[in-house]
Short mmCIF file of C-alpha atoms in Angstrom, two decimals:
data_model
loop_
_atom_site.label_atom_id
_atom_site.label_comp_id
_atom_site.label_asym_id
_atom_site.label_seq_id
_atom_site.Cartn_x
_atom_site.Cartn_y
_atom_site.Cartn_z
CA UNK A 447 24.55 -24.61 29.76
CA UNK A 448 25.40 -25.43 26.17
CA UNK A 449 22.93 -24.43 23.46
CA UNK A 450 21.32 -27.40 21.72
CA UNK A 451 22.68 -27.82 18.22
CA UNK A 452 20.29 -27.89 15.30
CA UNK A 453 20.03 -31.32 13.73
CA UNK A 454 21.97 -31.56 10.47
CA UNK A 455 19.84 -31.82 7.35
CA UNK A 456 20.06 -34.95 5.20
CA UNK A 457 22.40 -34.41 2.26
CA UNK A 458 21.02 -37.15 0.00
CA UNK A 459 18.23 -36.08 -2.40
CA UNK A 460 14.73 -37.34 -1.60
CA UNK A 461 12.30 -38.85 -4.14
CA UNK A 462 8.93 -37.03 -3.98
CA UNK A 463 5.63 -37.78 -5.70
CA UNK A 464 3.72 -34.51 -5.94
CA UNK A 465 -0.01 -34.64 -5.24
CA UNK A 466 -1.16 -31.01 -5.34
CA UNK A 467 -0.05 -27.38 -4.93
CA UNK A 468 -0.04 -25.19 -1.85
CA UNK A 469 -1.40 -21.64 -2.10
CA UNK A 470 2.19 -20.37 -2.25
CA UNK A 471 2.89 -22.50 -5.34
CA UNK A 472 4.91 -25.33 -3.81
CA UNK A 473 4.28 -28.94 -4.69
CA UNK A 474 2.88 -31.04 -1.85
CA UNK A 475 4.00 -34.63 -1.30
CA UNK A 476 3.80 -36.98 1.68
CA UNK A 477 6.37 -39.34 3.07
CA UNK A 478 5.74 -41.61 6.06
CA UNK A 479 2.77 -39.48 7.11
CA UNK A 480 4.76 -36.23 6.98
CA UNK A 481 3.95 -33.38 4.58
CA UNK A 482 6.65 -32.24 2.14
CA UNK A 483 6.57 -28.79 0.52
CA UNK A 484 8.68 -28.86 -2.64
CA UNK A 485 9.69 -25.69 -4.51
CA UNK A 486 9.75 -26.09 -8.28
CA UNK A 487 7.50 -29.17 -8.47
CA UNK A 488 4.06 -29.60 -10.06
CA UNK A 489 1.13 -31.92 -9.30
CA UNK A 490 1.54 -35.34 -10.92
CA UNK A 491 5.33 -35.08 -11.12
CA UNK A 492 7.98 -37.24 -9.53
CA UNK A 493 11.08 -35.27 -8.57
CA UNK A 494 14.32 -35.63 -6.70
CA UNK A 495 14.51 -32.85 -4.13
CA UNK A 496 17.06 -31.45 -1.71
CA UNK A 497 16.07 -30.86 1.90
CA UNK A 498 16.04 -27.15 2.80
CA UNK A 499 14.57 -27.32 6.31
CA UNK A 500 12.71 -29.74 8.54
CA UNK A 501 10.03 -29.30 11.19
CA UNK A 502 8.12 -31.73 13.35
CA UNK A 503 5.10 -31.77 11.02
CA UNK A 504 6.56 -30.91 7.61
CA UNK A 505 9.71 -30.67 5.56
CA UNK A 506 10.71 -28.00 3.01
CA UNK A 507 12.58 -29.09 -0.09
CA UNK A 508 13.70 -27.80 -3.48
CA UNK A 509 13.39 -29.88 -6.64
CA UNK A 510 16.77 -30.53 -8.28
CA UNK A 511 15.73 -33.11 -10.90
CA UNK A 512 12.40 -33.89 -12.56
CA UNK A 513 12.06 -37.64 -13.10
CA UNK A 514 8.50 -37.59 -14.46
CA UNK A 515 7.12 -34.29 -15.75
CA UNK A 516 3.61 -33.13 -16.66
CA UNK A 517 2.45 -31.12 -19.72
CA UNK A 518 1.98 -28.03 -17.55
CA UNK A 519 5.74 -27.74 -17.05
CA UNK A 520 7.66 -25.21 -19.11
CA UNK A 521 11.25 -24.02 -19.31
CA UNK A 522 11.67 -21.06 -16.96
CA UNK A 523 12.31 -17.87 -18.98
CA UNK A 524 14.77 -16.71 -16.30
CA UNK A 525 17.96 -18.56 -15.42
CA UNK A 526 17.66 -17.46 -11.78
CA UNK A 527 14.09 -18.67 -11.23
CA UNK A 528 15.00 -21.76 -9.21
CA UNK A 529 16.69 -19.66 -6.54
CA UNK A 530 15.22 -16.15 -6.73
CA UNK A 531 12.21 -15.44 -4.57
CA UNK A 532 10.85 -12.79 -6.92
CA UNK A 533 8.90 -15.43 -8.89
CA UNK A 534 7.45 -18.79 -7.83
CA UNK A 535 5.72 -20.16 -10.93
CA UNK A 536 8.05 -19.67 -13.89
CA UNK A 537 8.27 -23.43 -14.35
CA UNK A 538 4.47 -23.56 -14.89
CA UNK A 539 2.80 -22.77 -18.21
CA UNK A 540 0.72 -19.60 -18.46
CA UNK A 541 -2.56 -21.52 -18.73
CA UNK A 542 -1.67 -23.59 -15.68
CA UNK A 543 -0.79 -20.45 -13.71
CA UNK A 544 -4.21 -18.98 -14.46
CA UNK A 545 -6.00 -22.21 -13.45
CA UNK A 546 -4.01 -22.26 -10.21
CA UNK A 547 -5.09 -18.69 -9.40
CA UNK A 548 -8.72 -19.40 -10.30
CA UNK A 549 -8.71 -22.49 -8.10
CA UNK A 550 -7.22 -20.47 -5.25
CA UNK A 551 -10.00 -17.87 -5.51
CA UNK A 552 -12.70 -20.59 -5.65
CA UNK A 553 -11.28 -22.33 -2.60
CA UNK A 554 -11.18 -19.11 -0.60
CA UNK A 555 -14.76 -18.22 -1.47
CA UNK A 556 -15.86 -21.68 -0.36
CA UNK A 557 -13.74 -21.73 2.80
CA UNK A 558 -14.00 -18.17 4.14
CA UNK A 559 -17.24 -16.87 2.72
CA UNK A 560 -19.17 -20.07 2.15
CA UNK A 561 -20.46 -18.55 -1.08
CA UNK A 562 -19.95 -18.68 -4.83
CA UNK A 563 -20.58 -16.03 -7.50
CA UNK A 564 -23.52 -16.49 -9.80
CA UNK A 565 -21.07 -16.20 -12.71
CA UNK A 566 -17.35 -16.90 -12.99
CA UNK A 567 -15.89 -14.57 -15.61
CA UNK A 568 -12.98 -15.33 -17.92
CA UNK A 569 -9.61 -14.40 -16.37
CA UNK A 570 -8.06 -11.07 -17.24
CA UNK A 571 -4.70 -11.99 -18.76
CA UNK A 572 -1.52 -10.06 -19.40
CA UNK A 573 -0.54 -9.32 -22.98
CA UNK A 574 3.08 -9.58 -21.83
CA UNK A 575 4.15 -11.90 -19.03
CA UNK A 576 7.76 -10.65 -19.18
CA UNK A 577 9.01 -7.10 -18.78
CA UNK A 578 5.72 -6.04 -17.18
CA UNK A 579 6.73 -5.10 -13.64
CA UNK A 580 6.99 -1.35 -13.15
CA UNK A 581 7.41 -1.16 -9.38
CA UNK A 582 9.78 -3.02 -7.05
CA UNK A 583 12.01 -2.68 -4.03
CA UNK A 584 15.45 -4.14 -4.71
CA UNK A 585 17.71 -5.19 -1.89
CA UNK A 586 21.40 -4.16 -1.94
CA UNK A 587 24.15 -6.04 -0.15
CA UNK A 588 27.93 -6.00 -0.25
CA UNK A 589 29.39 -9.52 -0.16
CA UNK A 590 32.93 -9.55 1.22
CA UNK A 591 33.82 -13.01 -0.07
CA UNK A 592 32.98 -12.00 -3.65
CA UNK A 593 34.11 -8.38 -3.35
CA UNK A 594 30.97 -7.32 -5.15
CA UNK A 595 27.60 -5.70 -4.56
CA UNK A 596 24.44 -7.74 -5.12
CA UNK A 597 21.18 -6.12 -6.19
CA UNK A 598 17.87 -7.95 -6.44
CA UNK A 599 15.28 -10.00 -4.62
CA UNK A 600 15.78 -12.40 -1.73
CA UNK A 601 16.34 -16.07 -2.38
CA UNK A 602 13.44 -18.42 -1.75
CA UNK A 603 12.95 -19.26 1.95
CA UNK A 604 15.88 -17.21 3.29
CA UNK A 605 17.18 -13.66 3.67
CA UNK A 606 20.11 -13.88 1.23
CA UNK A 607 19.99 -11.80 -1.93
CA UNK A 608 20.00 -13.74 -5.19
CA UNK A 609 23.07 -13.19 -7.33
CA UNK A 610 21.38 -11.92 -10.52
CA UNK A 611 22.62 -9.79 -13.40
CA UNK A 612 19.21 -9.09 -14.98
CA UNK A 613 15.48 -9.58 -14.30
CA UNK A 614 13.20 -10.62 -17.15
CA UNK A 615 9.90 -9.81 -15.40
CA UNK A 616 10.82 -6.22 -14.63
CA UNK A 617 10.41 -3.37 -17.07
CA UNK A 618 13.52 -3.62 -19.30
CA UNK A 619 14.51 -0.07 -18.37
CA UNK A 620 15.29 -1.54 -14.94
CA UNK A 621 15.58 -5.30 -15.49
CA UNK A 622 18.28 -5.01 -18.15
CA UNK A 623 20.36 -2.65 -16.01
CA UNK A 624 20.90 -4.77 -12.92
CA UNK A 625 24.54 -5.52 -13.75
CA UNK A 626 25.48 -1.92 -14.61
CA UNK A 627 23.73 -0.87 -11.40
CA UNK A 628 25.76 -3.38 -9.36
CA UNK A 629 29.00 -2.20 -10.93
CA UNK A 630 28.19 1.46 -10.30
CA UNK A 631 27.27 0.83 -6.66
CA UNK A 632 30.56 -0.99 -6.06
CA UNK A 633 32.43 2.07 -7.35
CA UNK A 634 30.82 4.32 -4.74
CA UNK A 635 32.68 5.29 -1.60
CA UNK A 636 29.44 4.39 0.23
CA UNK A 637 29.15 0.96 -1.44
CA UNK A 638 28.48 -0.72 1.92
CA UNK A 639 25.91 1.87 3.02
CA UNK A 640 23.25 1.77 0.31
CA UNK A 641 20.42 -0.28 1.84
CA UNK A 642 17.98 -0.64 -1.04
CA UNK A 643 16.86 0.76 -4.37
CA UNK A 644 13.20 1.55 -4.95
CA UNK A 645 12.32 1.52 -8.65
CA UNK A 646 9.30 2.99 -10.41
CA UNK A 647 8.44 3.33 -14.10
CA UNK A 648 6.02 5.61 -15.86
CA UNK A 649 5.16 5.44 -19.54
CA UNK A 650 8.07 7.67 -20.55
CA UNK A 651 10.43 7.81 -17.58
CA UNK A 652 11.90 5.30 -15.12
CA UNK A 653 13.29 6.26 -11.71
CA UNK A 654 15.57 4.81 -9.04
CA UNK A 655 15.40 5.88 -5.39
CA UNK A 656 18.59 5.07 -3.47
CA UNK A 657 18.28 4.61 0.30
CA UNK A 658 21.56 6.13 1.47
CA UNK A 659 22.26 5.49 5.13
CA UNK A 660 24.97 8.18 5.30
CA UNK A 661 25.42 11.57 3.67
CA UNK A 662 26.98 10.93 0.27
CA UNK A 663 30.20 12.54 -0.86
CA UNK A 664 30.14 14.88 -3.83
CA UNK A 665 32.00 12.20 -5.77
CA UNK A 666 29.28 9.61 -5.07
CA UNK A 667 26.50 12.04 -6.00
CA UNK A 668 28.29 12.70 -9.28
CA UNK A 669 28.55 8.94 -10.02
CA UNK A 670 24.83 8.49 -9.39
CA UNK A 671 23.98 11.43 -11.63
CA UNK A 672 26.22 10.14 -14.39
CA UNK A 673 24.53 6.72 -14.10
CA UNK A 674 21.16 8.42 -14.50
CA UNK A 675 22.34 10.34 -17.56
CA UNK A 676 23.90 7.26 -19.18
CA UNK A 677 20.78 5.11 -18.72
CA UNK A 678 18.07 7.77 -19.07
CA UNK A 679 16.88 7.35 -15.47
CA UNK A 680 15.67 9.83 -12.90
CA UNK A 681 17.76 9.53 -9.72
CA UNK A 682 16.47 10.13 -6.20
CA UNK A 683 18.03 9.88 -2.73
CA UNK A 684 16.34 8.88 0.52
CA UNK A 685 18.65 9.76 3.44
CA UNK A 686 16.05 9.05 6.15
CA UNK A 687 12.27 8.50 6.12
CA UNK A 688 9.99 8.58 3.07
CA UNK A 689 9.48 12.34 3.44
CA UNK A 690 13.20 12.91 2.76
CA UNK A 691 13.10 11.48 -0.77
CA UNK A 692 14.36 14.06 -3.28
CA UNK A 693 15.50 14.04 -6.87
CA UNK A 694 19.10 14.84 -7.76
CA UNK A 695 18.82 14.13 -11.49
CA UNK A 696 17.40 15.86 -13.44
CA UNK A 697 17.65 18.89 -11.16
CA UNK A 698 14.34 19.47 -9.40
CA UNK A 699 12.55 22.79 -9.13
CA UNK A 700 10.38 21.50 -6.27
CA UNK A 701 8.37 18.49 -5.09
CA UNK A 702 5.57 19.00 -7.61
CA UNK A 703 8.18 18.66 -10.37
CA UNK A 704 9.16 15.18 -9.10
CA UNK A 705 6.52 13.19 -10.97
CA UNK A 706 6.28 10.22 -13.31
CA UNK A 707 3.12 9.56 -15.30
CA UNK A 708 1.02 6.99 -17.14
CA UNK A 709 -1.88 7.32 -19.54
CA UNK A 710 -5.40 5.90 -19.38
CA UNK A 711 -6.13 6.61 -23.04
CA UNK A 712 -9.66 5.21 -23.05
CA UNK A 713 -10.63 7.94 -20.58
CA UNK A 714 -8.26 10.62 -21.95
CA UNK A 715 -6.42 10.84 -18.63
CA UNK A 716 -2.81 11.46 -17.64
CA UNK A 717 -2.05 10.19 -14.15
CA UNK A 718 0.97 11.64 -12.36
CA UNK A 719 2.67 10.02 -9.38
CA UNK A 720 5.75 10.27 -7.20
CA UNK A 721 8.16 7.30 -7.44
CA UNK A 722 7.32 6.33 -3.84
CA UNK A 723 3.55 6.37 -4.41
CA UNK A 724 1.54 3.18 -4.70
CA UNK A 725 0.70 2.42 -8.33
CA UNK A 726 -0.28 -0.79 -10.10
CA UNK A 727 2.80 -2.73 -11.24
CA UNK A 728 1.30 -3.98 -14.50
CA UNK A 729 0.24 -1.16 -16.84
CA UNK A 730 -1.52 -3.45 -19.33
CA UNK A 731 -3.66 -5.18 -16.71
CA UNK A 732 -4.37 -1.85 -15.05
CA UNK A 733 -5.89 -0.53 -18.30
CA UNK A 734 -8.14 -3.61 -18.57
CA UNK A 735 -9.01 -3.55 -14.86
CA UNK A 736 -10.13 0.09 -14.90
CA UNK A 737 -12.22 -0.52 -18.01
CA UNK A 738 -13.92 -3.55 -16.46
CA UNK A 739 -14.64 -1.79 -13.16
CA UNK A 740 -16.29 1.13 -14.94
CA UNK A 741 -18.28 -1.23 -17.20
CA UNK A 742 -19.51 -3.35 -14.27
CA UNK A 743 -20.63 -0.33 -12.29
CA UNK A 744 -22.71 0.71 -15.34
CA UNK A 745 -22.42 4.39 -14.49
CA UNK A 746 -25.31 6.56 -15.67
CA UNK A 747 -25.08 10.33 -16.24
CA UNK A 748 -25.79 12.23 -13.07
CA UNK A 749 -25.05 9.35 -10.68
CA UNK A 750 -23.08 9.84 -7.49
CA UNK A 751 -20.19 7.40 -7.02
CA UNK A 752 -17.95 6.58 -4.05
CA UNK A 753 -14.38 5.32 -4.52
CA UNK A 754 -12.87 3.91 -1.30
CA UNK A 755 -9.10 3.49 -0.90
CA UNK A 756 -8.87 5.68 -3.99
CA UNK A 757 -5.11 6.31 -3.95
CA UNK A 758 -4.04 8.85 -6.57
CA UNK A 759 -7.33 8.48 -8.47
CA UNK A 760 -6.64 5.46 -10.69
CA UNK A 761 -10.36 4.58 -10.64
CA UNK A 762 -11.75 7.88 -9.36
CA UNK A 763 -10.94 9.97 -12.41
CA UNK A 764 -12.15 7.42 -15.02
CA UNK A 765 -15.39 7.20 -13.03
CA UNK A 766 -15.62 11.00 -13.09
CA UNK A 767 -15.54 10.90 -16.90
CA UNK A 768 -18.80 8.90 -16.84
CA UNK A 769 -20.75 10.12 -13.80
CA UNK A 770 -22.24 13.23 -12.26
CA UNK A 771 -20.17 13.32 -9.07
CA UNK A 772 -17.38 11.11 -7.66
CA UNK A 773 -16.06 11.16 -4.10
CA UNK A 774 -12.62 9.59 -3.58
CA UNK A 775 -11.64 8.63 -0.02
CA UNK A 776 -8.18 7.60 1.12
CA UNK A 777 -6.44 7.01 4.44
CA UNK A 778 -3.09 8.39 3.25
CA UNK A 779 -3.11 12.19 3.22
CA UNK A 780 -0.29 12.35 0.66
CA UNK A 781 -2.40 10.36 -1.79
CA UNK A 782 -5.37 12.66 -1.20
CA UNK A 783 -3.12 15.51 -2.35
CA UNK A 784 -2.03 13.48 -5.36
CA UNK A 785 -5.63 12.76 -6.32
CA UNK A 786 -6.46 16.46 -6.24
CA UNK A 787 -3.37 17.22 -8.35
CA UNK A 788 -4.50 14.71 -10.96
CA UNK A 789 -8.05 16.06 -11.02
CA UNK A 790 -6.70 19.58 -11.71
CA UNK A 791 -4.26 18.26 -14.30
CA UNK A 792 -7.11 16.63 -16.22
CA UNK A 793 -9.58 19.50 -15.83
CA UNK A 794 -12.13 17.54 -13.77
CA UNK A 795 -14.34 19.54 -11.42
CA UNK A 796 -16.94 16.86 -10.60
CA UNK A 797 -14.66 14.94 -8.28
CA UNK A 798 -13.52 15.53 -4.68
CA UNK A 799 -10.90 13.76 -2.58
CA UNK A 800 -11.06 13.33 1.20
CA UNK A 801 -8.87 11.82 3.89
CA UNK A 802 -10.55 9.48 6.40
CA UNK A 803 -9.88 6.58 8.71
CA UNK A 804 -11.12 3.64 6.66
CA UNK A 805 -11.16 1.15 9.52
CA UNK A 806 -14.49 2.06 11.05
CA UNK A 807 -17.82 3.81 10.59
CA UNK A 808 -17.46 6.87 8.38
CA UNK A 809 -21.13 7.23 7.41
CA UNK A 810 -21.40 10.42 9.45
CA UNK A 811 -18.79 12.29 7.39
CA UNK A 812 -20.11 15.30 5.50
CA UNK A 813 -19.19 13.84 2.11
CA UNK A 814 -21.10 10.63 2.91
CA UNK A 815 -24.46 12.04 3.97
CA UNK A 816 -26.01 12.30 0.50
CA UNK A 817 -25.57 8.58 -0.21
CA UNK A 818 -24.21 6.98 -3.37
CA UNK A 819 -25.66 5.20 -6.41
CA UNK A 820 -22.55 3.08 -7.02
CA UNK A 821 -19.43 2.20 -4.99
CA UNK A 822 -15.96 0.98 -5.89
CA UNK A 823 -13.65 -0.38 -3.21
CA UNK A 824 -9.97 -1.32 -3.67
CA UNK A 825 -8.59 -2.10 -0.18
CA UNK A 826 -5.10 -3.31 0.85
CA UNK A 827 -4.35 -6.97 1.57
CA UNK A 828 -6.02 -6.72 4.98
CA UNK A 829 -9.33 -6.14 3.20
CA UNK A 830 -12.26 -4.07 4.44
CA UNK A 831 -14.34 -6.20 6.78
CA UNK A 832 -15.46 -3.32 9.01
CA UNK A 833 -16.23 -1.04 6.08
CA UNK A 834 -18.38 -3.68 4.39
CA UNK A 835 -20.69 -3.62 7.42
CA UNK A 836 -21.54 0.02 6.74
CA UNK A 837 -21.84 0.08 2.94
CA UNK A 838 -25.54 -0.79 2.99
CA UNK A 839 -26.21 2.60 4.63
CA UNK A 840 -25.48 4.31 1.31
CA UNK A 841 -28.11 2.43 -0.68
CA UNK A 842 -25.82 1.77 -3.64
CA UNK A 843 -27.29 -0.52 -6.28
CA UNK A 844 -23.89 -1.90 -7.37
CA UNK A 845 -20.54 -2.34 -5.67
CA UNK A 846 -17.32 -3.40 -7.41
CA UNK A 847 -14.64 -4.84 -5.12
CA UNK A 848 -11.06 -4.98 -6.46
CA UNK A 849 -8.87 -7.29 -4.38
CA UNK A 850 -5.21 -8.22 -3.96
CA UNK A 851 -5.96 -10.97 -1.43
CA UNK A 852 -8.50 -13.74 -2.17
CA UNK A 853 -8.85 -14.65 1.52
CA UNK A 854 -9.98 -11.18 2.61
CA UNK A 855 -12.16 -10.76 -0.49
CA UNK A 856 -13.95 -14.02 0.35
CA UNK A 857 -14.37 -13.00 3.99
CA UNK A 858 -15.68 -9.55 3.04
CA UNK A 859 -17.97 -11.05 0.39
CA UNK A 860 -19.63 -13.06 3.16
CA UNK A 861 -20.27 -9.81 5.06
CA UNK A 862 -21.73 -8.20 1.93
CA UNK A 863 -24.07 -11.12 1.26
CA UNK A 864 -25.27 -11.16 4.88
CA UNK A 865 -26.01 -7.46 4.53
CA UNK A 866 -28.29 -7.69 1.52
CA UNK A 867 -26.06 -7.97 -1.55
CA UNK A 868 -25.71 -10.74 -4.15
CA UNK A 869 -22.31 -11.81 -5.41
CA UNK A 870 -23.13 -11.56 -9.11
CA UNK A 871 -19.78 -12.27 -10.76
CA UNK A 872 -16.09 -12.63 -9.96
CA UNK A 873 -12.81 -13.59 -11.59
CA UNK A 874 -9.04 -13.31 -11.39
CA UNK A 875 -6.72 -10.75 -12.94
CA UNK A 876 -3.16 -11.81 -13.76
CA UNK A 877 -1.52 -8.66 -12.42
CA UNK A 878 1.65 -10.57 -11.38
CA UNK A 879 2.46 -13.32 -13.95
CA UNK A 880 4.87 -16.02 -12.70
CA UNK A 881 4.00 -15.33 -9.06
CA UNK A 882 1.36 -16.69 -6.69
CA UNK A 883 -0.23 -13.27 -6.17
CA UNK A 884 -3.96 -13.55 -6.87
CA UNK A 885 -5.63 -10.30 -7.88
CA UNK A 886 -9.37 -10.45 -8.46
CA UNK A 887 -12.49 -8.40 -9.08
CA UNK A 888 -16.06 -8.98 -7.93
CA UNK A 889 -19.44 -7.38 -8.60
CA UNK A 890 -22.16 -7.15 -5.94
CA UNK A 891 -25.73 -6.03 -6.57
CA UNK A 892 -28.29 -5.01 -4.00
CA UNK A 893 -30.76 -7.83 -3.44
CA UNK A 894 -34.16 -6.54 -4.55
CA UNK A 895 -36.08 -9.39 -2.90
#
């Protein structure tokens, strides 16, 4: 039996009148009762667009010409923005991007939680919307037809890597070295066997972690080391799983030596991390976010504070500077170790870190039995629905929820409200300018009525 051939896409551009935006930043138009999702188009615009794919209920297109623009449109700061999937909103002004993210958060609160904060706070904005990104995973692919190695992010709506030579949203220590990196990789004997490059930047040092699928020759190791020396980068290899990551330049005296760092000056803290650790990508927003979280919790001397999903202590240690006792809890044992390292580094003895399964009831744990005056929670994208059901057991007067997913924040906020808390205030944080990522922060207070 012959396999049915996929219907060929129309080659002629389509005229689209954009009505609104989807949550992933695409313009939405309608043609003959069918929905059209158009990359690179804004509400109120008329564009000519090329068909990318078609389904029974919707079509996907990419704008190739703007016939009627709106004031919110701006010139993309990156020449690769139309194709690269790393950013979705570079054609939208900064103010419009913020409004889009605020509207997304409002809609999710209304749809998933059926609630609204008593106060919407002004958005937390980036001082720099370019060169801010300190963490990324870059794909690597050898392209036979071009006889070159590509390094970067996937193209929009497919698995191909975008042919870029720089990235303006990444920290310049990485973003300005894409082309030299490509050229160096092509010179390696293993140029077809490097799968990806993980990048991480501290305040003073940037690092690249090369995922090498085969043992590298001494010649290739030397080339990587020389690249690190020439561009002032720390160089790591990852031959297998994450636990095999090791530094080859500068020479390492052991795993505890393999650290980058950033400062939280307001709290007189130095935070160390391994290049593979989770850290916030935007250092400027992180400073503002930590300050706001501590301010909203209104920590009083002697209070006992719980920090859930604490990671390496990004919130835990600033809270320890203000409170009597802080308990940081994390599901990743490696991050528990990192938190303890950072507490020792900064001379803090009023903080403890514990590993726990944060998907169920942990109120019976020894560290939880004394209760808490205040709680901070910073869960992953999946949120913390189950945990929110148990937080009332601690009797905390205030809870600050830091979120990277407005849908799960709204859902969890509904749980909190049903369990005796008021949603006092909320707002967005522009952690990822030029993308549709919506980071937000919310304050809950125990209902005294």
